[in-house]
Short mmCIF file of C-alpha atoms and ligand atoms in Angstrom, two decimals:
data_model
loop_
_atom_site.label_atom_id
_atom_site.label_comp_id
_atom_site.label_asym_id
_atom_site.label_seq_id
_atom_site.Cartn_x
_atom_site.Cartn_y
_atom_site.Cartn_z
CA MET A 1 0.00 0.00 0.00
CA GLN A 2 1.35 3.43 -0.91
CA LEU A 3 1.32 5.42 2.30
CA HIS A 4 3.79 8.21 1.63
CA GLY A 5 1.30 10.32 -0.33
CA LEU A 6 -1.14 10.46 2.57
CA SER A 7 -1.30 13.51 4.79
CA ALA A 8 -0.44 13.36 8.47
CA HIS A 9 -4.10 13.41 9.56
CA GLU A 10 -5.02 10.69 7.08
CA LEU A 11 -2.13 8.59 8.38
CA ALA A 12 -3.26 9.21 11.96
CA HIS A 13 -6.81 8.03 11.13
CA GLY A 14 -5.57 4.96 9.29
CA LEU A 15 -3.26 4.07 12.15
CA ALA A 16 -5.99 4.47 14.76
CA ALA A 17 -8.33 2.34 12.63
CA ARG A 18 -5.53 -0.25 12.23
CA GLU A 19 -5.73 -0.09 8.44
CA PHE A 20 -1.94 -0.18 8.46
CA SER A 21 0.82 -0.22 11.04
CA ALA A 22 3.27 2.49 12.04
CA ARG A 23 6.05 0.19 10.85
CA GLU A 24 4.45 0.07 7.37
CA VAL A 25 4.10 3.85 7.33
CA VAL A 26 7.75 4.37 8.26
CA GLU A 27 9.03 1.72 5.87
CA ASP A 28 7.03 3.15 2.99
CA HIS A 29 8.45 6.62 3.65
CA LEU A 30 11.98 5.24 3.93
CA SER A 31 11.69 3.42 0.61
CA HIS A 32 10.26 6.53 -1.04
CA ILE A 33 13.20 8.51 0.38
CA LYS A 34 15.55 5.94 -1.19
CA ALA A 35 13.76 6.25 -4.51
CA VAL A 36 13.82 10.05 -4.84
CA GLU A 37 16.71 11.24 -2.68
CA ASP A 38 19.32 11.06 -5.44
CA GLY A 39 17.53 13.95 -7.09
CA VAL A 40 16.04 15.85 -4.14
CA GLN A 41 18.84 15.53 -1.56
CA ALA A 42 16.68 16.85 1.25
CA PHE A 43 18.25 14.76 4.02
CA LEU A 44 21.70 15.12 5.53
CA LEU A 45 21.11 11.97 7.53
CA THR A 46 18.35 9.39 7.73
CA THR A 47 17.75 7.33 10.85
CA PRO A 48 16.01 4.18 9.53
CA GLU A 49 16.81 1.87 12.46
CA THR A 50 15.55 4.17 15.19
CA ALA A 51 12.54 5.23 13.07
CA CYS A 52 11.54 1.57 12.67
CA ALA A 53 12.10 0.88 16.36
CA GLU A 54 9.97 3.90 17.31
CA ALA A 55 7.25 2.71 14.93
CA ASP A 56 7.36 -0.81 16.35
CA ALA A 57 6.97 0.57 19.86
CA VAL A 58 3.85 2.46 18.75
CA ASP A 59 2.41 -0.66 17.11
CA GLN A 60 3.08 -2.73 20.21
CA ALA A 61 1.49 -0.11 22.47
CA ARG A 62 -1.57 -0.01 20.23
CA ALA A 63 -1.83 -3.79 20.19
CA ALA A 64 -1.65 -3.76 23.98
CA GLY A 65 -4.58 -1.35 24.08
CA GLU A 66 -2.55 1.54 25.52
CA ASP A 67 -3.81 5.11 25.16
CA LEU A 68 -1.74 6.80 22.45
CA PRO A 69 -1.39 10.45 21.44
CA PRO A 70 -3.43 11.24 18.29
CA LEU A 71 -0.47 11.43 15.89
CA ALA A 72 1.36 8.37 17.25
CA GLY A 73 3.18 6.60 14.43
CA VAL A 74 3.10 9.49 11.94
CA PRO A 75 6.73 10.17 10.93
CA VAL A 76 8.43 13.55 11.01
CA ALA A 77 11.71 15.07 9.77
CA HIS A 78 13.80 17.67 11.62
CA LYS A 79 15.90 20.49 10.23
CA ASP A 80 19.50 19.75 11.17
CA LEU A 81 19.73 22.54 13.74
CA PHE A 82 17.55 20.87 16.33
CA CYS A 83 19.65 19.05 18.90
CA THR A 84 18.84 15.35 18.72
CA ARG A 85 20.27 13.21 21.49
CA GLY A 86 22.83 10.79 20.11
CA VAL A 87 22.17 11.86 16.51
CA ARG A 88 24.61 14.11 14.65
CA THR A 89 23.47 17.73 14.37
CA THR A 90 25.55 19.76 11.91
CA CYS A 91 23.56 22.95 11.31
CA GLY A 92 24.79 22.60 7.72
CA SER A 93 28.28 23.53 8.86
CA ARG A 94 31.74 21.95 8.83
CA ILE A 95 32.32 23.41 12.26
CA LEU A 96 29.67 21.07 13.70
CA GLU A 97 30.33 18.22 11.27
CA ASP A 98 30.93 15.68 14.05
CA PHE A 99 28.75 17.20 16.77
CA VAL A 100 26.51 14.69 18.54
CA PRO A 101 24.29 16.49 21.07
CA PRO A 102 23.87 14.93 24.51
CA TYR A 103 20.24 16.13 24.74
CA ASP A 104 17.07 16.77 22.71
CA ALA A 105 15.73 20.20 21.80
CA THR A 106 12.35 20.75 23.48
CA VAL A 107 10.54 20.56 20.12
CA VAL A 108 12.26 17.26 19.38
CA ALA A 109 11.29 15.96 22.82
CA ARG A 110 7.67 17.04 22.24
CA CYS A 111 7.57 15.16 18.94
CA ARG A 112 8.97 12.16 20.78
CA GLU A 113 6.28 12.43 23.48
CA ALA A 114 3.70 12.60 20.68
CA ARG A 115 5.29 9.35 19.43
CA LEU A 116 6.32 10.61 16.00
CA PRO A 117 9.07 8.39 14.54
CA VAL A 118 11.95 10.56 13.26
CA LEU A 119 12.99 9.84 9.66
CA GLY A 120 16.12 11.98 9.75
CA LYS A 121 17.74 15.40 9.71
CA THR A 122 17.25 17.76 6.79
CA ASN A 123 19.59 20.00 4.84
CA MET A 124 19.81 23.73 5.45
CA ASP A 125 21.85 26.83 4.78
CA GLU A 126 24.81 26.89 7.14
CA PHE A 127 23.60 28.22 10.52
CA ALA A 128 20.29 29.10 8.79
CA MET A 129 21.90 31.97 6.88
CA GLY A 130 20.54 32.02 3.36
CA SER A 131 17.45 31.72 1.20
CA SER A 132 18.24 28.81 -1.10
CA THR A 133 19.93 26.06 0.99
CA GLU A 134 22.94 26.49 -1.32
CA ASN A 135 24.97 27.67 1.69
CA SER A 136 24.93 24.16 3.14
CA ALA A 137 28.49 22.89 3.57
CA PHE A 138 27.37 19.43 2.45
CA GLN A 139 24.94 19.28 -0.47
CA VAL A 140 22.56 21.18 -2.71
CA THR A 141 18.87 20.34 -2.35
CA GLY A 142 16.62 20.36 -5.41
CA ASN A 143 13.10 21.74 -5.57
CA PRO A 144 10.73 18.78 -6.12
CA TRP A 145 8.81 20.80 -8.75
CA ASP A 146 11.99 21.29 -10.80
CA LEU A 147 15.18 19.72 -9.53
CA GLU A 148 17.30 22.36 -11.24
CA ARG A 149 15.78 24.99 -9.00
CA VAL A 150 16.34 25.78 -5.34
CA PRO A 151 13.80 24.79 -2.68
CA GLY A 152 14.30 28.14 -0.92
CA GLY A 153 15.96 28.39 2.46
CA SER A 154 17.23 28.20 4.96
CA SER A 155 14.96 25.25 5.87
CA GLY A 156 15.04 24.01 2.25
CA GLY A 157 15.62 20.37 3.18
CA SER A 158 12.50 20.17 5.35
CA ALA A 159 10.37 21.94 2.72
CA ALA A 160 11.65 19.73 -0.12
CA ALA A 161 11.18 16.55 1.94
CA VAL A 162 7.52 17.39 2.59
CA ALA A 163 6.84 18.53 -0.99
CA ALA A 164 8.47 15.35 -2.33
CA GLY A 165 6.35 13.11 -0.08
CA GLU A 166 9.44 11.95 1.83
CA ALA A 167 7.79 13.05 5.09
CA PRO A 168 4.17 14.07 5.79
CA PHE A 169 5.39 16.99 7.87
CA ALA A 170 8.62 18.47 9.20
CA LEU A 171 10.06 21.13 11.46
CA GLY A 172 12.10 24.16 10.48
CA THR A 173 13.10 27.53 11.88
CA ASP A 174 12.36 31.01 10.64
CA THR A 175 14.52 34.02 11.51
CA GLY A 176 13.71 36.14 8.46
CA GLY A 177 11.58 33.84 6.33
CA SER A 178 13.27 30.44 6.46
CA ILE A 179 10.02 28.51 6.89
CA ARG A 180 7.62 30.63 4.83
CA GLN A 181 9.84 31.28 1.81
CA PRO A 182 10.80 27.62 1.20
CA ALA A 183 7.17 26.59 1.85
CA SER A 184 6.14 29.05 -0.85
CA LEU A 185 8.77 27.87 -3.33
CA CYS A 186 7.92 24.20 -2.71
CA GLY A 187 4.13 24.61 -2.84
CA ILE A 188 3.39 23.59 0.74
CA VAL A 189 2.14 25.16 3.97
CA GLY A 190 4.68 26.61 6.40
CA MET A 191 4.20 28.61 9.56
CA LYS A 192 6.38 30.82 11.72
CA PRO A 193 4.51 31.11 15.02
CA THR A 194 4.53 34.21 17.26
CA TYR A 195 7.88 34.78 18.95
CA GLY A 196 7.55 32.99 22.30
CA ARG A 197 4.89 30.50 21.22
CA VAL A 198 7.40 27.66 20.69
CA SER A 199 10.48 26.89 22.78
CA ARG A 200 13.90 27.56 21.26
CA TYR A 201 15.70 25.37 23.82
CA GLY A 202 18.15 23.10 22.01
CA VAL A 203 17.78 24.98 18.73
CA VAL A 204 21.15 26.16 17.44
CA ALA A 205 20.87 29.94 17.72
CA TYR A 206 21.29 32.33 14.78
CA ALA A 207 19.61 35.59 15.88
CA SER A 208 17.91 34.93 19.19
CA SER A 209 15.45 37.83 19.14
CA LEU A 210 14.11 36.64 15.76
CA ASP A 211 14.46 32.82 15.66
CA GLN A 212 11.28 30.79 15.94
CA VAL A 213 10.49 27.10 15.30
CA GLY A 214 7.55 26.08 13.14
CA PRO A 215 5.91 23.39 11.02
CA PHE A 216 5.90 22.46 7.33
CA ALA A 217 3.02 20.35 6.00
CA ARG A 218 1.16 19.68 2.76
CA ASN A 219 -2.11 21.06 4.13
CA VAL A 220 -3.38 23.45 6.79
CA THR A 221 -4.81 20.74 9.08
CA ASP A 222 -1.44 18.99 9.36
CA CYS A 223 0.25 22.35 9.97
CA ALA A 224 -2.18 23.02 12.85
CA LEU A 225 -1.61 19.52 14.25
CA LEU A 226 2.17 19.85 14.28
CA LEU A 227 1.98 23.37 15.70
CA GLY A 228 -0.20 22.02 18.52
CA THR A 229 2.41 19.31 19.16
CA ILE A 230 5.33 21.72 19.65
CA ALA A 231 3.66 24.85 21.08
CA GLY A 232 3.56 25.71 24.75
CA HIS A 233 5.54 26.92 27.70
CA ASP A 234 9.01 25.58 28.43
CA THR A 235 10.87 26.45 31.59
CA MET A 236 14.12 25.98 29.63
CA ASP A 237 13.38 28.98 27.37
CA ALA A 238 12.70 32.21 29.25
CA THR A 239 11.13 33.77 26.14
CA SER A 240 8.48 31.07 25.85
CA VAL A 241 5.09 32.32 26.99
CA THR A 242 3.28 30.72 29.91
CA ASP A 243 -0.34 30.67 28.69
CA ALA A 244 -1.52 27.39 27.20
CA PRO A 245 -1.92 27.25 23.41
CA PRO A 246 -5.44 26.79 22.05
CA ASP A 247 -6.68 23.74 20.12
CA TYR A 248 -5.48 24.91 16.71
CA VAL A 249 -7.50 22.39 14.69
CA ALA A 250 -10.75 23.37 16.42
CA GLU A 251 -9.91 27.07 15.94
CA MET A 252 -9.07 26.51 12.27
CA ARG A 253 -12.56 25.16 11.60
CA ARG A 254 -14.38 28.23 12.91
CA GLY A 255 -14.82 29.68 9.42
CA VAL A 256 -13.83 33.05 7.99
CA ASP A 257 -17.05 34.94 8.70
CA GLY A 258 -16.49 38.43 10.03
CA LEU A 259 -12.71 38.44 9.54
CA ARG A 260 -11.05 41.56 8.19
CA ALA A 261 -7.81 41.59 6.19
CA GLY A 262 -5.40 44.36 5.22
CA LEU A 263 -3.12 44.41 2.18
CA PRO A 264 0.10 46.26 3.09
CA LYS A 265 0.84 48.38 0.03
CA GLU A 266 4.58 48.19 0.70
CA LEU A 267 4.56 44.40 0.33
CA PHE A 268 3.09 44.56 -3.16
CA GLY A 269 5.58 47.11 -4.49
CA GLU A 270 8.79 47.10 -6.45
CA GLY A 271 10.57 43.81 -6.91
CA ILE A 272 7.49 41.60 -6.82
CA ASP A 273 7.29 39.58 -10.02
CA PRO A 274 4.13 40.73 -11.86
CA ALA A 275 2.92 37.16 -12.43
CA VAL A 276 3.37 36.38 -8.72
CA LYS A 277 1.54 39.57 -7.82
CA SER A 278 -1.46 38.79 -10.02
CA THR A 279 -1.60 35.25 -8.60
CA ILE A 280 -1.75 36.69 -5.08
CA LEU A 281 -4.37 39.25 -6.07
CA ALA A 282 -6.53 36.46 -7.52
CA ALA A 283 -6.25 34.65 -4.18
CA VAL A 284 -7.19 37.85 -2.38
CA ASP A 285 -10.29 38.15 -4.62
CA LYS A 286 -11.22 34.60 -3.71
CA LEU A 287 -10.94 35.44 -0.01
CA ALA A 288 -13.15 38.46 -0.57
CA ASN A 289 -15.72 36.17 -2.23
CA LEU A 290 -15.58 33.94 0.82
CA GLY A 291 -16.73 36.92 2.89
CA ILE A 292 -13.49 38.41 4.22
CA GLU A 293 -13.51 42.20 4.21
CA ILE A 294 -10.32 43.40 2.51
CA GLU A 295 -8.67 46.84 2.25
CA GLU A 296 -5.31 48.30 1.36
CA VAL A 297 -3.23 49.57 4.28
CA GLU A 298 -0.13 51.76 4.45
CA MET A 299 2.83 50.69 6.55
CA PRO A 300 5.54 53.21 5.68
CA HIS A 301 8.34 51.88 7.89
CA VAL A 302 8.11 48.38 6.47
CA ASP A 303 10.29 49.60 3.59
CA TYR A 304 13.23 49.75 6.01
CA SER A 305 12.92 46.13 7.08
CA LEU A 306 15.74 44.66 5.02
CA PRO A 307 18.51 47.07 6.11
CA CYS A 308 17.24 46.92 9.69
CA TYR A 309 17.29 43.10 9.68
CA TYR A 310 20.76 42.98 8.14
CA ILE A 311 22.12 44.94 11.07
CA ILE A 312 20.27 43.16 13.86
CA ALA A 313 20.58 39.56 12.61
CA PRO A 314 24.36 39.66 11.94
CA ALA A 315 24.93 41.47 15.27
CA GLU A 316 23.15 38.68 17.14
CA CYS A 317 24.88 36.03 15.03
CA SER A 318 28.34 37.44 15.75
CA SER A 319 27.59 37.11 19.43
CA ASN A 320 25.88 33.68 19.23
CA LEU A 321 28.54 32.12 17.03
CA ALA A 322 31.41 33.21 19.27
CA ARG A 323 30.94 29.91 21.14
CA TYR A 324 32.37 27.89 18.22
CA ASP A 325 35.97 28.31 19.24
CA GLY A 326 37.41 24.86 18.60
CA VAL A 327 37.92 24.33 22.32
CA ARG A 328 34.76 22.91 23.86
CA TYR A 329 33.19 21.32 20.80
CA GLY A 330 33.10 21.51 17.06
CA HIS A 331 35.93 21.57 14.57
CA ARG A 332 39.45 22.24 15.84
CA THR A 333 42.29 23.02 13.45
CA ALA A 334 44.98 20.40 12.94
CA GLU A 335 47.49 23.10 11.95
CA PRO A 336 50.21 24.12 14.40
CA VAL A 337 49.09 27.11 16.46
CA SER A 338 51.12 29.75 18.28
CA ASP A 339 48.61 30.57 21.02
CA ILE A 340 44.95 30.29 21.98
CA TYR A 341 43.90 33.16 19.70
CA ASP A 342 45.62 31.50 16.78
CA LEU A 343 43.72 28.30 17.64
CA PHE A 344 40.40 30.19 17.69
CA SER A 345 41.02 31.98 14.44
CA LYS A 346 42.35 28.98 12.47
CA SER A 347 39.55 26.70 13.73
CA ARG A 348 36.88 29.26 12.90
CA ALA A 349 38.33 30.11 9.50
CA GLU A 350 38.37 26.42 8.56
CA GLY A 351 34.99 25.58 10.07
CA PHE A 352 32.75 28.42 8.85
CA GLY A 353 31.72 28.94 5.23
CA PRO A 354 31.91 32.31 3.43
CA GLU A 355 28.36 33.58 4.16
CA VAL A 356 28.70 32.85 7.88
CA ARG A 357 32.11 34.51 8.03
CA LEU A 358 30.71 37.55 6.25
CA ARG A 359 27.83 37.87 8.72
CA ILE A 360 30.08 37.47 11.75
CA MET A 361 32.33 40.24 10.44
CA LEU A 362 29.38 42.52 9.65
CA GLY A 363 27.88 41.94 13.08
CA THR A 364 31.15 42.41 14.91
CA TYR A 365 31.63 45.68 13.05
CA THR A 366 28.19 47.09 13.84
CA LEU A 367 28.57 46.16 17.50
CA SER A 368 32.02 47.69 17.85
CA ALA A 369 32.65 50.83 19.91
CA GLY A 370 31.95 53.87 17.78
CA TYR A 371 29.52 52.08 15.45
CA TYR A 372 27.19 50.55 18.02
CA ASP A 373 24.99 53.64 18.30
CA ALA A 374 25.19 54.56 14.63
CA TYR A 375 24.15 51.11 13.42
CA TYR A 376 22.89 48.69 16.05
CA VAL A 377 20.97 51.10 18.28
CA LYS A 378 19.52 52.88 15.26
CA ALA A 379 18.35 49.57 13.80
CA LEU A 380 16.62 48.75 17.09
CA LYS A 381 14.76 52.06 16.89
CA VAL A 382 13.70 51.35 13.32
CA ARG A 383 12.54 47.93 14.45
CA THR A 384 10.25 49.60 16.97
CA LEU A 385 8.81 51.83 14.23
CA ILE A 386 8.15 48.80 12.03
CA LYS A 387 6.44 47.06 14.90
CA SER A 388 4.24 50.09 15.55
CA ASP A 389 3.11 50.05 11.89
CA PHE A 390 1.88 46.52 12.50
CA ASP A 391 0.27 47.45 15.83
CA ARG A 392 -1.69 50.19 14.08
CA ALA A 393 -2.78 47.90 11.25
CA PHE A 394 -3.95 45.26 13.70
CA GLU A 395 -6.23 47.73 15.44
CA LYS A 396 -8.35 47.35 12.34
CA TYR A 397 -7.54 43.99 10.76
CA ASP A 398 -7.38 40.39 11.94
CA VAL A 399 -4.79 39.37 9.37
CA LEU A 400 -2.60 40.96 6.69
CA LEU A 401 -2.07 39.37 3.28
CA SER A 402 0.90 39.58 0.90
CA PRO A 403 3.10 37.51 -1.37
CA THR A 404 5.42 35.24 0.63
CA SER A 405 8.27 35.47 -1.86
CA PRO A 406 8.71 38.05 -4.63
CA THR A 407 9.44 35.30 -7.17
CA THR A 408 8.90 31.59 -7.72
CA ALA A 409 11.82 29.16 -7.25
CA PHE A 410 14.97 30.36 -9.01
CA LYS A 411 17.63 28.23 -10.68
CA ILE A 412 20.40 26.67 -8.60
CA GLY A 413 23.38 29.03 -8.92
CA GLU A 414 21.28 31.88 -10.33
CA LYS A 415 21.59 34.17 -7.30
CA ALA A 416 24.55 32.54 -5.59
CA ASP A 417 26.92 35.33 -6.68
CA ASP A 418 24.48 38.16 -6.12
CA PRO A 419 24.09 38.64 -2.36
CA LEU A 420 21.63 41.54 -2.71
CA GLU A 421 19.29 39.60 -5.02
CA MET A 422 19.45 36.66 -2.62
CA LYS A 423 18.57 38.86 0.34
CA LEU A 424 15.63 40.40 -1.53
CA ALA A 425 14.05 36.92 -1.49
CA ASP A 426 12.95 37.66 2.09
CA ILE A 427 11.62 41.16 1.56
CA CYS A 428 8.03 40.19 2.46
CA THR A 429 8.83 37.84 5.33
CA ILE A 430 11.49 39.74 7.31
CA PRO A 431 9.16 42.48 8.65
CA VAL A 432 7.11 39.78 10.40
CA ASN A 433 10.13 38.51 12.36
CA LEU A 434 11.20 42.02 13.29
CA ALA A 435 7.74 42.59 14.76
CA GLY A 436 7.69 39.18 16.50
CA LEU A 437 4.44 38.24 14.73
CA PRO A 438 3.14 34.94 13.39
CA GLY A 439 3.09 34.41 9.63
CA MET A 440 2.33 31.54 7.33
CA SER A 441 2.55 30.68 3.67
CA VAL A 442 -0.19 28.77 1.86
CA PRO A 443 -0.11 27.52 -1.74
CA CYS A 444 -2.25 29.75 -3.96
CA GLY A 445 -1.43 28.86 -7.55
CA PHE A 446 1.31 28.38 -10.11
CA VAL A 447 3.35 30.50 -12.48
CA GLU A 448 4.88 28.51 -15.34
CA GLY A 449 4.47 25.27 -13.40
CA LEU A 450 6.12 26.62 -10.24
CA PRO A 451 4.19 27.13 -7.00
CA VAL A 452 3.30 30.52 -5.53
CA GLY A 453 2.57 31.08 -1.85
CA MET A 454 0.37 33.68 -0.16
CA GLN A 455 1.56 35.04 3.16
CA ILE A 456 -0.98 35.44 5.97
CA ILE A 457 0.33 37.56 8.85
CA GLY A 458 -1.36 37.49 12.25
CA LYS A 459 -1.51 39.52 15.45
CA PRO A 460 0.63 38.39 18.36
CA PHE A 461 -0.74 34.90 19.16
CA GLY A 462 -3.18 35.30 16.26
CA GLU A 463 -2.36 31.84 14.85
CA PRO A 464 -6.06 30.84 15.15
CA GLU A 465 -7.22 33.65 12.82
CA MET A 466 -4.41 32.90 10.35
CA LEU A 467 -5.38 29.23 10.32
CA ARG A 468 -9.06 30.09 9.78
CA VAL A 469 -8.18 32.13 6.69
CA ALA A 470 -5.72 29.51 5.43
CA TYR A 471 -8.15 26.64 5.95
CA GLY A 472 -11.09 28.50 4.44
CA TYR A 473 -9.00 29.27 1.38
CA GLU A 474 -7.65 25.72 1.11
CA GLN A 475 -11.15 24.23 1.33
CA ALA A 476 -12.31 26.54 -1.44
CA MET A 477 -9.34 25.98 -3.76
CA GLY A 478 -7.82 22.55 -3.14
CA TRP A 479 -4.31 23.53 -4.31
CA GLU A 480 -2.83 21.08 -1.82
CA ARG A 481 -4.06 18.20 -3.95
CA ARG A 482 -1.54 19.13 -6.67
CA ARG A 483 1.73 17.35 -6.06
CA ALA A 484 5.18 17.59 -7.56
CA ALA A 485 5.66 14.75 -10.06
CA LEU A 486 9.04 13.28 -9.26
N1 LIG B 1 17.46 34.57 4.42
C1 LIG B 1 17.49 35.21 5.69
C2 LIG B 1 18.90 35.20 6.21
O1 LIG B 1 19.73 34.72 5.54
C3 LIG B 1 16.56 34.53 6.64
C4 LIG B 1 17.07 33.21 7.10
C5 LIG B 1 16.25 32.59 8.19
O2 LIG B 1 15.08 32.89 8.36
N2 LIG B 1 16.90 31.75 8.96
O3 LIG B 1 19.19 35.65 7.27
#
């Protein structure tokens, strides 16, 4: 029986009804991974033995009549920056090539408690810096819709795995768009929850005030299910909020009646491919037909998001990545060294790739005495202005709508030598991280055979409203039934 095309909720129903076993589900996904991975290259590592053992344990528990969590036996894949106990976690970097964490990230532990067998660890841009997954130190991932194109990034491996049917759902992180942009380019659903909704404990840090963990899935229901699995307070992450998350699936089904949406003019401006723009506007029309009240809204400071982000994110990265010094863990140079500083600098120069080195240097510069106020402090002030644009808009609207990515998937290598073009890939997603808001991407059509995603932005902890809009739209359109033909 072919099980890898089924969605997570279909798998969960079939498992509960004993139509198939968790072992069969895992084995079918593993053999599909074998069949397509030569082309897709979404996984840095698969864990077939432990996945099968986890599946067997679920099957045995079910046979023994034990109470199981609702998704028990549905497999998942993890971006390779979540610490997984006993399983190599590279963050796409040579510097962590042999790093085996002694503990699980909280999100990994929650998936374990929910009894989701783990298929493996997925490819990513080194330290989550990038928009195409080409910055991985290990391999280039192909977009399942066209293997010569990028899957987006930085969580490109997770997005490609889900789009290719290698996993029903997967986890990623989003600092400036790294869940939503690859979801858009791969034609799947991806959500960055509100900052604080999901624990970052055990997640390799890039820019701590922006990083957030979230789900990838092929439909909105599965996205809500995986969000519900990972959301909630964690004493190990002081930024995680204490109030209990709602039942996202129940919320999602409440319909779109009475919801109001704003279209930020600035997110439809220059740089958005005209064909992408008209696809989004057609989706917006559809939402209006479904009864959502829609208006244009001005958010003047949003135009400063990219420069603001590229001061704050590198500043935080230069501080976070200082810990990779070749002493406690990670790569250490084999070259002769004259002193401890020489050891640090040789180990770091060998271990980090060019984009990471560039960001560390940029961040160190903007944090240095004399430039701190001129760059870093100023960027923080601009960030506050951007956030207040959103606060004002949300006095009137429940959600905001925009393109997720200004273009569809670009060719591998096409933007690799053009850092500005690459950074513009996140022009619509970055403002959402700066404001700490939730955002998601849902498939809304195709341009020349390549998927387009619509971004739905929510208020702080407004995931329920976002999911209502996304689900209402999905029910009306059925884009999720179109799959990449591999
Ligand atoms: N592309 C952006 C960057 O390189 C965002 C990456 C992310 O969200 N992790 O920083």
